[in-house]
Each structure stands twice: as structure tokens, then as C-alpha cells.
Amino acid sequence: MTEPLPPATFPPAFLWGAATSAYQIEGAVREDGRTPSIWDTFSHTPGRTAGGETGDVAVDHYHRYREDVALMAELGLTAYRFSVSWSRVQPTGRGPAVQVGLDFYRRLVDELLARGIKPAITLYHWDLPQELEDAGGWPERDTAHRFAEYARLVGEALGDRVDQWITLNEPWCSAFLGYGSGVHAPGRTDPAAALRAAHHLNLAHGLGAAALRSVLPARGQIALSLNSSVVRSLSQSPADLAAARRIDNLANGVFHGPVLYGAYPETLFAETASVTDWSYVLDGDLRTIRSPLDALGLNYYTPTLVSAADGKAAGPRADGHGAAEHSPWPAADDVLFHQTPGELTEMGWTVDPTGLHELIMRYSREAPGLPLYITENGAAYDDKPDADGRVHDPERVAYLHGHLAAVRRAIADGADVRGYYLWSLLDNFEWAYGYDKRFGAVYVDYSTLERTPKSSARWYGEVARAGALPAAVEPVA
């Protein structure tokens, strides 16, 4: 029988990582054959991003990746989750791969492996090639088949040296922020299209997983990263509980239902009948979507608190997903979202580690035997260098300590959590917020692109090396 771990100690093989995404850090948007993605188009559209800022340069990771990998090694990270730019590898979203585009990721992976850092590839982190959006985007079924072709190309190129693969990152954001509220690329505001996009993203996951399995070695592991919401009702009244169930269906069930169980929640169909008849779900789709997973990635930042509308206020607007005239929640205009109590990050999100523990335990119950990874968790704060150029961020240290303690508690409660990826390695282009929100453990001076590890980065590195949480949460100077 295995001896239980000391209370603050993590399993020996636990992965200590950080995460990024291509459009947020790479830059070099016109180099080596790369063509525009929907985020290039969106960010260059006036009024779409804070200050009209774009990812054209971002933090220039495309040219500085060796420096960034050296930083990871210095900090003691054992894993790095990054995404591949689809339009860098397959510029039109169709046809053969551009080898010079793949070569960048080959070099990055080789650099990581040489430093003893395990690469984890996310194939899609929201940057659809613009030509595929012009052909209809995710509301069109063909996009799922194009994704499978792209997945196979990347798997063939990198499967000999990468074991961990994630098909999609946060498909909820792609579908409902991209096609519902319009605060993310491509900026469309059609609730029916958002639900079609959700189904075709699910289909893309299933087809992409099958394409990967056809080319990866047996050791290759395939996962999906969901930003599943911890949905809580404002009260225990029947109306508030029903509101919470509806949002849980739209936030969670619409993805984990078909992926884990091969079925959408029946209540979801009834609740969205005014928007769509779901006729685009064809025979065989659900079998394809329920492609066997080797792991599930969970992204968590803050819980969601809802109630039924009281007749005086209408529409979900305080849901933490940006101000918009249009709702990302189809057929849920009579649900109200509330600010949960507690300390807030710069995003206006409540710091609540209990939600992470709750989320882990939910999926530990709903998918027993499926390993879990925390593929994103972190916070934005108003970080600034001091007079000596150092960046102290005690708020982030406290945030990380609390959330890692929640992960450790879940492991003690029987959850099979095998790794944690801090969001994010670097300050970067934060989508519609431009460069205003800093999530990085490493500070980036956007005028010089100089990197400076914050005190949270040093603290996290010490935790990674020790494989255990300290009792105190004082940052490392």
C-alpha cells in the first residue's frame, strides 16, 4: 500500500508548468508564410480591442523563444503548454503544411526537451485561419473536418517528440464569445450560430482526436481543455436553482455531455428551443465526439453566481466576460449574473480557491479514472517594477498559494490531478483587453520586450523544485 503524502507535498511525478498561446506571444504575424487569423482581423478592426492594440509583435516569442525557454529552466518548470498557430502551419486552413512554419515548433520543442521541459501542445487556441472564417467559420460543419486535417499534419510533424496533446482550448469562448456576444474574434452576434459553433467545435475535437491517434506513437496522450464554470445559485429557491442549471448546461453540459457521455443534456435542447432545433447534430456525430480521452484539462479562474431575473433587470451582463450589447448565453436573457464576494483581481474576478477544489472534485466524480490537469489558472494584477527594476507581486503569490492548496486538497480527497499549468508564463496580448491586463509570472516591458521574473515566478519555481507548498506565502525577492 502506498504511503499517503505529507499534507503540503505533491506526487513525485506531478508536472509544474506554465501556459501560453500563439497569438498572445509569438508576433511575427507576416513571417515565413503565416497568413491572417480571425484574431489578426479582429484586432485590426477599430474599436474591437483596448487602444486598438494587436498581436502583431506581442512579446516576440517567435524570435526570443530560446530566451524564454531558458527562463523556464531557470525557474524550475518541468512542463510548458503552448499552442500552434494554425495559419502559420496551414495558411489557408487547407492543403499541405508549410514546413518553415512547422520548423519553428520543431525548434521550440527541441529546445524544451534539451532543457528537460516536457512540451504539451494545444492545437487550437482561438486563432482560426481567416480564410476558413470567410467560408463560414465554426458554425459550418466543414471547419471541423479542416481541423482534423490540420491536427494530422501537426501530429505527423511533432508526434515523435511530443507526448501530450490538447485538441481545443476553451471551446466555450470560441463559440459563445466569438459568435454570441462578439467580444472575441470573429465578433459575430448570432445565438443560433454560437450553438452551431459549439457543436462543430465538439465535432472538431472528436475528428481531431481520431486524426491524432492515426499518426501518434502509442505513448501519445490526447486531452481537451475546458473552462468549465463553477455555477452557484444566489439562493436555494426553485427559480434560482433552475437558472443555475440552465447556465451549467450552457457553460458545461454543452461540451462535457457529448465528450464524456456521448449525449447533450436533454434539458439543454428544451431550454434553447427558441434559438435552434439542433438539426445540425447528425447521425454518428456523438459517437465521433466521444472519442476516448487520455486526460481532461480544466481551466479555472473564478466561480459564477446566478439567479433568476426579478423582472426589474434583464439580461446577463455581469458575467465576467466583457461588456457587450449581446449576451454570450443563448436563450438565457432572464438569468442574472452577480459579483461573488471577496477580493478581486484586475479582471474584476473574485479570488475563490474553493471553486477550483469544487471543479476538480466534480470531474473526478463525473469521469472516474480519467486523469486531470489544471491547464490554466492564474490572475491579472497591476504589476509595476520598483526603483531597482524588480517586480513584486505578493497578491499573485497569495493567489497561487491558495489555488495550489486547493489542488493538493483535491488530491488528498482522491482526485487524480497530475499537473498544474500557471497562466501565464509571460505578460502578453490579453485579447480584447490589449496589453492592459498582466497575467504573467514574468514581467515584459512592452517598449523593450525585456523579461523580468516577478517575485511570483521565483516563488512558483521554489514550489516546483520542492514539490511542496510552504506554510508561508511571502514572495521570494
Short mmCIF file of C-alpha atoms in Angstrom, two decimals:
data_model
loop_
_atom_site.label_atom_id
_atom_site.label_comp_id
_atom_site.label_asym_id
_atom_site.label_seq_id
_atom_site.Cartn_x
_atom_site.Cartn_y
_atom_site.Cartn_z
CA MET A 1 0.00 0.00 0.00
CA THR A 2 1.31 3.47 -0.95
CA GLU A 3 2.06 5.71 2.00
CA PRO A 4 -0.01 8.93 1.99
CA LEU A 5 1.83 12.08 1.04
CA PRO A 6 2.61 14.72 3.66
CA PRO A 7 -0.16 17.35 3.67
CA ALA A 8 1.65 20.00 1.60
CA THR A 9 3.52 17.61 -0.72
CA PHE A 10 2.54 16.80 -4.29
CA PRO A 11 3.05 13.45 -6.06
CA PRO A 12 6.64 12.95 -7.31
CA ALA A 13 5.63 12.88 -10.99
CA PHE A 14 3.40 15.98 -10.73
CA LEU A 15 4.06 18.40 -13.61
CA TRP A 16 4.85 22.01 -12.74
CA GLY A 17 4.17 24.05 -15.83
CA ALA A 18 3.20 27.36 -17.37
CA ALA A 19 0.98 28.03 -20.36
CA THR A 20 0.79 30.48 -23.27
CA SER A 21 -0.96 30.77 -26.62
CA ALA A 22 0.42 31.54 -30.06
CA TYR A 23 -1.33 34.79 -30.95
CA GLN A 24 -0.75 36.23 -27.49
CA ILE A 25 3.03 35.87 -27.53
CA GLU A 26 4.53 34.95 -30.91
CA GLY A 27 4.31 38.11 -33.01
CA ALA A 28 5.92 37.67 -36.46
CA VAL A 29 2.44 37.62 -37.94
CA ARG A 30 3.62 38.13 -41.53
CA GLU A 31 6.76 35.99 -41.45
CA ASP A 32 7.53 32.63 -43.06
CA GLY A 33 4.23 32.25 -44.86
CA ARG A 34 1.85 32.93 -41.99
CA THR A 35 -1.45 34.46 -43.08
CA PRO A 36 -4.09 36.29 -41.01
CA SER A 37 -6.18 34.51 -38.43
CA ILE A 38 -9.50 35.77 -37.15
CA TRP A 39 -7.64 37.48 -34.30
CA ASP A 40 -5.45 39.43 -36.75
CA THR A 41 -8.59 40.67 -38.48
CA PHE A 42 -10.47 41.34 -35.25
CA SER A 43 -7.65 43.22 -33.52
CA HIS A 44 -7.11 45.41 -36.60
CA THR A 45 -10.80 46.34 -36.68
CA PRO A 46 -11.28 49.74 -34.99
CA GLY A 47 -13.00 49.55 -31.63
CA ARG A 48 -12.50 45.84 -31.07
CA THR A 49 -9.53 45.91 -28.68
CA ALA A 50 -8.36 48.29 -25.97
CA GLY A 51 -6.40 51.09 -27.58
CA GLY A 52 -6.59 49.33 -30.95
CA GLU A 53 -3.76 47.08 -29.81
CA THR A 54 -2.87 43.94 -31.78
CA GLY A 55 -0.72 40.84 -31.55
CA ASP A 56 1.47 41.89 -34.47
CA VAL A 57 4.57 41.89 -32.25
CA ALA A 58 3.11 40.68 -28.96
CA VAL A 59 6.20 39.73 -26.93
CA ASP A 60 8.14 38.48 -29.97
CA HIS A 61 8.39 34.90 -28.72
CA TYR A 62 8.87 33.77 -32.34
CA HIS A 63 12.36 35.29 -32.25
CA ARG A 64 13.01 35.06 -28.50
CA TYR A 65 11.86 31.51 -27.76
CA ARG A 66 15.33 30.36 -26.69
CA GLU A 67 15.47 33.15 -24.11
CA ASP A 68 12.00 32.19 -22.90
CA VAL A 69 12.84 28.50 -22.61
CA ALA A 70 15.99 29.40 -20.68
CA LEU A 71 13.78 31.38 -18.28
CA MET A 72 11.53 28.34 -17.81
CA ALA A 73 14.54 26.19 -16.98
CA GLU A 74 15.91 28.82 -14.59
CA LEU A 75 12.57 28.91 -12.78
CA GLY A 76 12.48 25.13 -12.43
CA LEU A 77 9.46 24.39 -14.62
CA THR A 78 9.06 20.78 -15.74
CA ALA A 79 6.37 21.35 -18.39
CA TYR A 80 5.30 24.00 -20.90
CA ARG A 81 1.92 24.18 -22.60
CA PHE A 82 1.87 26.22 -25.81
CA SER A 83 -0.39 26.44 -28.82
CA VAL A 84 0.36 26.10 -32.51
CA SER A 85 -0.72 28.87 -34.86
CA TRP A 86 -2.95 27.13 -37.43
CA SER A 87 -2.35 29.85 -40.04
CA ARG A 88 1.41 29.56 -39.57
CA VAL A 89 1.30 25.83 -40.33
CA GLN A 90 -1.54 25.70 -42.85
CA PRO A 91 -2.11 29.29 -44.03
CA THR A 92 -5.42 28.80 -45.83
CA GLY A 93 -6.71 26.17 -43.43
CA ARG A 94 -6.46 23.64 -46.24
CA GLY A 95 -3.85 21.65 -48.09
CA PRO A 96 -0.27 20.71 -47.22
CA ALA A 97 1.65 22.12 -44.29
CA VAL A 98 4.16 24.91 -44.70
CA GLN A 99 7.35 23.30 -43.45
CA VAL A 100 9.01 26.54 -42.40
CA GLY A 101 6.05 27.15 -40.12
CA LEU A 102 6.37 23.69 -38.60
CA ASP A 103 10.11 24.22 -38.27
CA PHE A 104 9.54 26.92 -35.65
CA TYR A 105 7.66 24.45 -33.47
CA ARG A 106 10.27 21.76 -34.11
CA ARG A 107 12.96 24.14 -32.86
CA LEU A 108 10.87 25.14 -29.85
CA VAL A 109 10.19 21.52 -28.90
CA ASP A 110 13.85 20.56 -29.31
CA GLU A 111 14.87 23.48 -27.07
CA LEU A 112 12.38 22.42 -24.41
CA LEU A 113 13.50 18.80 -24.46
CA ALA A 114 17.15 19.83 -24.27
CA ARG A 115 16.29 21.71 -21.06
CA GLY A 116 14.35 18.81 -19.58
CA ILE A 117 10.96 20.51 -20.01
CA LYS A 118 8.00 18.43 -21.18
CA PRO A 119 6.12 20.05 -24.09
CA ALA A 120 2.32 19.98 -24.21
CA ILE A 121 0.79 21.14 -27.47
CA THR A 122 -2.60 22.81 -27.81
CA LEU A 123 -3.70 22.65 -31.42
CA TYR A 124 -6.36 25.35 -31.29
CA HIS A 125 -6.33 28.40 -29.04
CA TRP A 126 -8.90 30.58 -30.84
CA ASP A 127 -6.89 31.65 -33.94
CA LEU A 128 -8.87 30.22 -36.87
CA PRO A 129 -7.35 30.99 -40.28
CA GLN A 130 -9.30 33.92 -41.72
CA GLU A 131 -10.00 32.06 -44.96
CA LEU A 132 -11.95 29.43 -43.01
CA GLU A 133 -13.97 32.15 -41.27
CA ASP A 134 -14.68 33.67 -44.67
CA ALA A 135 -16.09 30.28 -45.66
CA GLY A 136 -18.42 30.31 -42.63
CA GLY A 137 -16.17 29.60 -39.65
CA TRP A 138 -17.11 27.30 -36.79
CA PRO A 139 -20.86 27.43 -37.48
CA GLU A 140 -20.05 25.47 -40.67
CA ARG A 141 -19.54 21.72 -40.42
CA ASP A 142 -16.64 21.69 -42.86
CA THR A 143 -14.45 23.61 -40.41
CA ALA A 144 -14.40 20.56 -38.13
CA HIS A 145 -13.06 18.44 -40.98
CA ARG A 146 -10.44 21.06 -41.80
CA PHE A 147 -9.33 20.97 -38.16
CA ALA A 148 -8.87 17.21 -38.32
CA GLU A 149 -6.64 17.59 -41.36
CA TYR A 150 -4.58 20.23 -39.57
CA ALA A 151 -4.32 18.06 -36.44
CA ARG A 152 -2.95 15.20 -38.52
CA LEU A 153 -0.31 17.45 -40.11
CA VAL A 154 0.97 18.70 -36.76
CA GLY A 155 0.81 15.23 -35.24
CA GLU A 156 2.89 13.81 -38.08
CA ALA A 157 5.50 16.55 -37.65
CA LEU A 158 5.86 16.56 -33.88
CA GLY A 159 4.44 13.30 -32.60
CA ASP A 160 7.88 11.70 -32.40
CA ARG A 161 8.89 14.11 -29.64
CA VAL A 162 5.69 15.40 -28.02
CA ASP A 163 3.60 13.11 -25.83
CA GLN A 164 0.91 15.47 -24.54
CA TRP A 165 -1.69 16.85 -26.95
CA ILE A 166 -4.72 19.07 -26.38
CA THR A 167 -7.16 19.44 -29.24
CA LEU A 168 -9.03 22.62 -28.27
CA ASN A 169 -8.65 25.27 -25.60
CA GLU A 170 -11.87 26.59 -24.06
CA PRO A 171 -14.30 25.90 -26.90
CA TRP A 172 -16.91 27.81 -24.87
CA CYS A 173 -15.04 31.04 -25.57
CA SER A 174 -14.62 30.24 -29.26
CA ALA A 175 -18.34 29.56 -29.67
CA PHE A 176 -20.11 31.93 -27.30
CA LEU A 177 -17.75 34.91 -27.10
CA GLY A 178 -16.81 34.67 -30.77
CA TYR A 179 -20.26 34.11 -32.27
CA GLY A 180 -22.66 35.10 -29.45
CA SER A 181 -21.56 38.24 -27.63
CA GLY A 182 -18.97 39.21 -30.24
CA VAL A 183 -16.33 40.31 -27.72
CA HIS A 184 -13.88 37.80 -29.20
CA ALA A 185 -12.95 37.09 -32.79
CA PRO A 186 -14.62 36.86 -35.21
CA GLY A 187 -17.00 39.25 -33.46
CA ARG A 188 -20.31 37.84 -34.62
CA THR A 189 -23.52 38.18 -32.58
CA ASP A 190 -25.85 35.36 -33.56
CA PRO A 191 -27.00 33.00 -30.77
CA ALA A 192 -28.02 30.28 -33.23
CA ALA A 193 -24.57 30.45 -34.85
CA ALA A 194 -22.97 30.23 -31.40
CA LEU A 195 -24.76 26.95 -30.68
CA ARG A 196 -23.89 25.57 -34.12
CA ALA A 197 -20.27 26.57 -33.48
CA ALA A 198 -20.32 24.75 -30.14
CA HIS A 199 -21.43 21.53 -31.82
CA HIS A 200 -18.89 21.81 -34.62
CA LEU A 201 -16.11 22.52 -32.12
CA ASN A 202 -17.15 19.33 -30.32
CA LEU A 203 -17.07 17.51 -33.65
CA ALA A 204 -13.66 19.02 -34.39
CA HIS A 205 -12.38 17.63 -31.10
CA GLY A 206 -13.61 14.13 -31.94
CA LEU A 207 -12.34 14.19 -35.51
CA GLY A 208 -9.07 15.78 -34.44
CA ALA A 209 -8.50 13.21 -31.70
CA ALA A 210 -9.05 10.41 -34.21
CA ALA A 211 -6.65 12.05 -36.68
CA LEU A 212 -4.00 12.35 -33.98
CA ARG A 213 -4.40 8.73 -32.94
CA SER A 214 -3.83 7.68 -36.53
CA VAL A 215 -0.34 9.23 -36.57
CA LEU A 216 0.91 9.44 -32.97
CA PRO A 217 3.01 6.76 -31.29
CA ALA A 218 1.21 4.68 -28.68
CA ARG A 219 2.61 6.85 -25.88
CA GLY A 220 0.82 9.96 -27.20
CA GLN A 221 -1.85 11.28 -24.84
CA ILE A 222 -4.85 13.26 -26.08
CA ALA A 223 -6.82 15.71 -23.97
CA LEU A 224 -9.26 18.59 -24.22
CA SER A 225 -9.11 21.78 -22.13
CA LEU A 226 -12.45 23.13 -20.88
CA ASN A 227 -13.09 26.35 -18.97
CA SER A 228 -15.88 24.64 -17.08
CA SER A 229 -17.76 27.03 -14.85
CA VAL A 230 -18.43 26.50 -11.17
CA VAL A 231 -22.03 27.72 -11.29
CA ARG A 232 -23.64 28.63 -7.98
CA SER A 233 -27.19 29.85 -7.36
CA LEU A 234 -27.80 33.04 -5.40
CA SER A 235 -30.36 31.24 -3.26
CA GLN A 236 -31.93 27.82 -2.91
CA SER A 237 -35.22 28.98 -4.40
CA PRO A 238 -36.54 26.80 -7.23
CA ALA A 239 -36.22 29.69 -9.68
CA ASP A 240 -32.58 30.38 -8.81
CA LEU A 241 -31.68 26.69 -8.89
CA ALA A 242 -33.30 26.40 -12.34
CA ALA A 243 -31.31 29.43 -13.52
CA ALA A 244 -28.08 27.82 -12.30
CA ARG A 245 -28.94 24.58 -14.11
CA ARG A 246 -29.54 26.46 -17.37
CA ILE A 247 -26.18 28.22 -17.16
CA ASP A 248 -24.48 24.97 -16.17
CA ASN A 249 -25.90 23.40 -19.34
CA LEU A 250 -24.64 26.28 -21.49
CA ALA A 251 -21.26 26.54 -19.79
CA ASN A 252 -20.50 22.89 -19.13
CA GLY A 253 -23.02 20.32 -20.32
CA VAL A 254 -22.89 21.50 -23.92
CA PHE A 255 -19.27 20.30 -24.02
CA HIS A 256 -18.72 17.64 -21.38
CA GLY A 257 -22.05 15.95 -22.14
CA PRO A 258 -21.09 14.78 -25.64
CA VAL A 259 -17.36 14.45 -24.88
CA LEU A 260 -17.73 12.33 -21.74
CA TYR A 261 -21.13 10.68 -22.22
CA GLY A 262 -21.91 10.89 -25.93
CA ALA A 263 -25.07 12.96 -25.38
CA TYR A 264 -26.16 16.55 -24.93
CA PRO A 265 -28.29 17.27 -21.86
CA GLU A 266 -31.95 16.83 -22.81
CA THR A 267 -32.79 19.93 -20.81
CA LEU A 268 -30.37 21.93 -23.00
CA PHE A 269 -32.48 21.15 -26.07
CA ALA A 270 -35.65 22.33 -24.36
CA GLU A 271 -34.01 25.45 -22.94
CA THR A 272 -32.64 26.57 -26.32
CA ALA A 273 -35.60 25.55 -28.49
CA SER A 274 -36.42 29.21 -29.14
CA VAL A 275 -32.99 29.64 -30.77
CA THR A 276 -32.26 26.39 -32.61
CA ASP A 277 -33.69 22.96 -33.39
CA TRP A 278 -30.23 21.28 -33.22
CA SER A 279 -30.84 19.67 -36.63
CA TYR A 280 -27.12 20.03 -37.40
CA VAL A 281 -26.39 17.18 -34.96
CA LEU A 282 -26.18 14.33 -37.46
CA ASP A 283 -26.20 10.57 -37.00
CA GLY A 284 -22.80 9.41 -35.82
CA ASP A 285 -21.66 12.83 -34.57
CA LEU A 286 -21.98 11.96 -30.90
CA ARG A 287 -20.02 8.71 -31.34
CA THR A 288 -17.27 10.70 -33.03
CA ILE A 289 -17.25 13.38 -30.34
CA ARG A 290 -16.97 10.77 -27.60
CA SER A 291 -13.52 9.82 -28.81
CA PRO A 292 -11.59 8.24 -25.91
CA LEU A 293 -9.63 10.78 -23.88
CA ASP A 294 -6.36 10.12 -22.08
CA ALA A 295 -6.81 13.15 -19.82
CA LEU A 296 -9.00 16.19 -19.29
CA GLY A 297 -7.69 19.73 -18.89
CA LEU A 298 -9.52 22.12 -16.57
CA ASN A 299 -9.09 25.90 -16.73
CA TYR A 300 -10.31 27.83 -13.70
CA TYR A 301 -10.25 31.46 -12.63
CA THR A 302 -13.38 32.35 -10.65
CA PRO A 303 -16.85 30.96 -9.83
CA THR A 304 -20.14 32.09 -11.41
CA LEU A 305 -23.07 33.26 -9.32
CA VAL A 306 -26.54 33.48 -10.88
CA SER A 307 -30.20 33.98 -10.08
CA ALA A 308 -33.47 34.20 -11.92
CA ALA A 309 -34.38 37.69 -13.10
CA ASP A 310 -36.68 39.58 -10.77
CA GLY A 311 -38.46 41.48 -13.51
CA LYS A 312 -36.58 44.72 -12.85
CA ALA A 313 -33.34 43.88 -14.63
CA ALA A 314 -32.84 42.00 -17.85
CA GLY A 315 -30.05 40.07 -19.43
CA PRO A 316 -26.71 38.70 -18.26
CA ARG A 317 -24.17 41.50 -18.28
CA ALA A 318 -22.02 41.00 -15.15
CA ASP A 319 -20.74 37.55 -16.12
CA GLY A 320 -17.02 38.39 -16.22
CA HIS A 321 -16.71 38.05 -20.00
CA GLY A 322 -16.51 41.67 -21.05
CA ALA A 323 -19.09 44.37 -21.66
CA ALA A 324 -21.26 43.76 -24.68
CA GLU A 325 -24.67 44.64 -26.03
CA HIS A 326 -25.22 40.99 -26.91
CA SER A 327 -25.28 38.07 -24.49
CA PRO A 328 -22.99 35.04 -24.79
CA TRP A 329 -25.74 32.93 -23.16
CA PRO A 330 -28.32 31.86 -25.79
CA ALA A 331 -31.93 31.87 -24.59
CA ALA A 332 -30.89 32.91 -21.08
CA ASP A 333 -31.75 36.60 -21.00
CA ASP A 334 -33.84 36.02 -17.89
CA VAL A 335 -30.83 34.85 -15.87
CA LEU A 336 -28.92 37.41 -13.83
CA PHE A 337 -25.22 37.22 -13.03
CA HIS A 338 -23.87 38.55 -9.75
CA GLN A 339 -20.46 39.53 -8.44
CA THR A 340 -19.31 36.93 -5.95
CA PRO A 341 -17.99 38.41 -2.69
CA GLY A 342 -14.29 38.61 -1.97
CA GLU A 343 -11.02 40.08 -3.20
CA LEU A 344 -10.95 40.96 -6.90
CA THR A 345 -8.20 40.67 -9.50
CA GLU A 346 -7.60 43.33 -12.15
CA MET A 347 -10.09 41.45 -14.33
CA GLY A 348 -12.78 42.03 -11.73
CA TRP A 349 -12.83 38.30 -10.98
CA THR A 350 -13.27 37.12 -7.41
CA VAL A 351 -10.41 35.15 -5.87
CA ASP A 352 -12.00 31.91 -4.64
CA PRO A 353 -9.83 28.77 -4.46
CA THR A 354 -12.79 26.74 -3.17
CA GLY A 355 -14.18 26.85 -6.69
CA LEU A 356 -11.12 25.08 -8.06
CA HIS A 357 -11.45 22.31 -5.49
CA GLU A 358 -15.17 22.02 -6.31
CA LEU A 359 -14.45 21.82 -10.04
CA ILE A 360 -11.78 19.14 -9.66
CA MET A 361 -13.99 17.01 -7.45
CA ARG A 362 -16.92 17.32 -9.86
CA TYR A 363 -14.92 15.92 -12.75
CA SER A 364 -13.29 13.34 -10.51
CA ARG A 365 -16.82 12.04 -9.88
CA GLU A 366 -18.18 12.50 -13.40
CA ALA A 367 -15.18 10.99 -15.19
CA PRO A 368 -13.73 8.45 -12.75
CA GLY A 369 -10.41 7.06 -13.89
CA LEU A 370 -9.68 9.99 -16.22
CA PRO A 371 -6.51 11.87 -15.22
CA LEU A 372 -6.96 15.61 -14.73
CA TYR A 373 -4.62 18.52 -15.38
CA ILE A 374 -5.13 22.14 -14.37
CA THR A 375 -4.23 23.55 -17.76
CA GLU A 376 -4.84 27.21 -16.81
CA ASN A 377 -5.07 29.05 -13.52
CA GLY A 378 -3.79 32.49 -12.64
CA ALA A 379 -4.61 36.15 -12.06
CA ALA A 380 -4.04 39.60 -13.51
CA TYR A 381 -2.67 42.31 -11.24
CA ASP A 382 -1.34 45.83 -11.80
CA ASP A 383 2.31 44.84 -11.74
CA LYS A 384 4.99 47.53 -11.96
CA PRO A 385 8.78 47.49 -11.49
CA ASP A 386 10.17 49.21 -8.39
CA ALA A 387 13.03 51.69 -8.43
CA ASP A 388 15.52 48.81 -8.68
CA GLY A 389 13.66 47.21 -11.60
CA ARG A 390 12.29 44.35 -9.53
CA VAL A 391 8.63 43.35 -9.79
CA HIS A 392 6.98 42.32 -6.55
CA ASP A 393 3.51 40.79 -6.83
CA PRO A 394 2.51 39.44 -3.41
CA GLU A 395 -1.15 39.29 -4.49
CA ARG A 396 -0.29 36.72 -7.16
CA VAL A 397 1.83 34.71 -4.73
CA ALA A 398 -1.14 34.55 -2.36
CA TYR A 399 -3.43 33.63 -5.27
CA LEU A 400 -1.16 30.79 -6.36
CA HIS A 401 -0.68 29.51 -2.82
CA GLY A 402 -4.42 29.34 -2.25
CA HIS A 403 -5.20 27.63 -5.54
CA LEU A 404 -2.34 25.15 -5.31
CA ALA A 405 -3.52 24.31 -1.80
CA ALA A 406 -6.96 23.63 -3.32
CA VAL A 407 -5.36 21.27 -5.86
CA ARG A 408 -3.44 19.48 -3.12
CA ARG A 409 -6.64 19.16 -1.08
CA ALA A 410 -8.41 17.61 -4.07
CA ILE A 411 -5.58 15.10 -4.47
CA ALA A 412 -5.94 14.20 -0.80
CA ASP A 413 -9.66 13.74 -1.44
CA GLY A 414 -8.92 11.16 -4.13
CA ALA A 415 -8.73 13.20 -7.34
CA ASP A 416 -6.14 12.11 -9.92
CA VAL A 417 -4.59 15.50 -10.71
CA ARG A 418 -1.27 15.12 -12.49
CA GLY A 419 -0.12 18.65 -13.23
CA TYR A 420 -0.67 22.38 -12.96
CA TYR A 421 -0.03 24.98 -15.67
CA LEU A 422 0.17 28.56 -14.45
CA TRP A 423 -1.45 31.14 -16.70
CA SER A 424 0.67 32.66 -17.87
CA LEU A 425 4.41 32.40 -18.32
CA LEU A 426 4.67 35.93 -19.72
CA ASP A 427 2.72 39.15 -19.71
CA ASN A 428 1.15 39.21 -23.16
CA PHE A 429 -1.60 40.37 -25.50
CA GLU A 430 -4.73 39.74 -23.46
CA TRP A 431 -7.23 39.52 -26.33
CA ALA A 432 -9.78 42.35 -26.36
CA TYR A 433 -8.06 43.90 -23.33
CA GLY A 434 -4.92 44.50 -25.37
CA TYR A 435 -1.84 44.85 -23.17
CA ASP A 436 -3.71 46.33 -20.22
CA LYS A 437 -4.03 43.13 -18.14
CA ARG A 438 -0.90 41.38 -16.92
CA PHE A 439 -1.28 37.67 -16.12
CA GLY A 440 2.39 36.77 -16.46
CA ALA A 441 4.76 35.37 -13.86
CA VAL A 442 7.40 37.11 -15.96
CA TYR A 443 7.06 40.86 -16.47
CA VAL A 444 7.51 42.14 -20.01
CA ASP A 445 8.46 45.75 -20.73
CA TYR A 446 6.45 46.24 -23.90
CA SER A 447 8.72 49.04 -25.15
CA THR A 448 11.93 46.98 -24.95
CA LEU A 449 10.49 43.44 -24.64
CA GLU A 450 12.88 42.85 -21.73
CA ARG A 451 11.77 39.97 -19.48
CA THR A 452 11.93 40.23 -15.67
CA PRO A 453 10.72 37.35 -13.49
CA LYS A 454 8.30 38.63 -10.85
CA SER A 455 8.53 37.50 -7.26
CA SER A 456 5.66 35.08 -8.01
CA ALA A 457 7.81 33.39 -10.66
CA ARG A 458 10.61 32.84 -8.15
CA TRP A 459 8.13 31.61 -5.55
CA TYR A 460 6.48 29.22 -8.01
CA GLY A 461 9.86 27.90 -9.09
CA GLU A 462 10.78 27.09 -5.49
CA VAL A 463 7.48 25.27 -5.04
CA ALA A 464 8.15 23.30 -8.24
CA ARG A 465 11.64 22.30 -7.10
CA ALA A 466 10.42 21.28 -3.65
CA GLY A 467 7.25 19.60 -4.89
CA ALA A 468 5.54 21.05 -1.86
CA LEU A 469 3.82 24.20 -0.66
CA PRO A 470 5.47 26.32 2.01
CA ALA A 471 3.46 27.24 5.07
CA ALA A 472 4.03 30.96 4.46
CA VAL A 473 3.15 32.86 1.31
CA GLU A 474 5.79 35.57 1.43
CA PRO A 475 7.19 36.21 -2.08
CA VAL A 476 10.79 35.46 -2.94
CA ALA A 477 12.84 38.61 -3.59
#
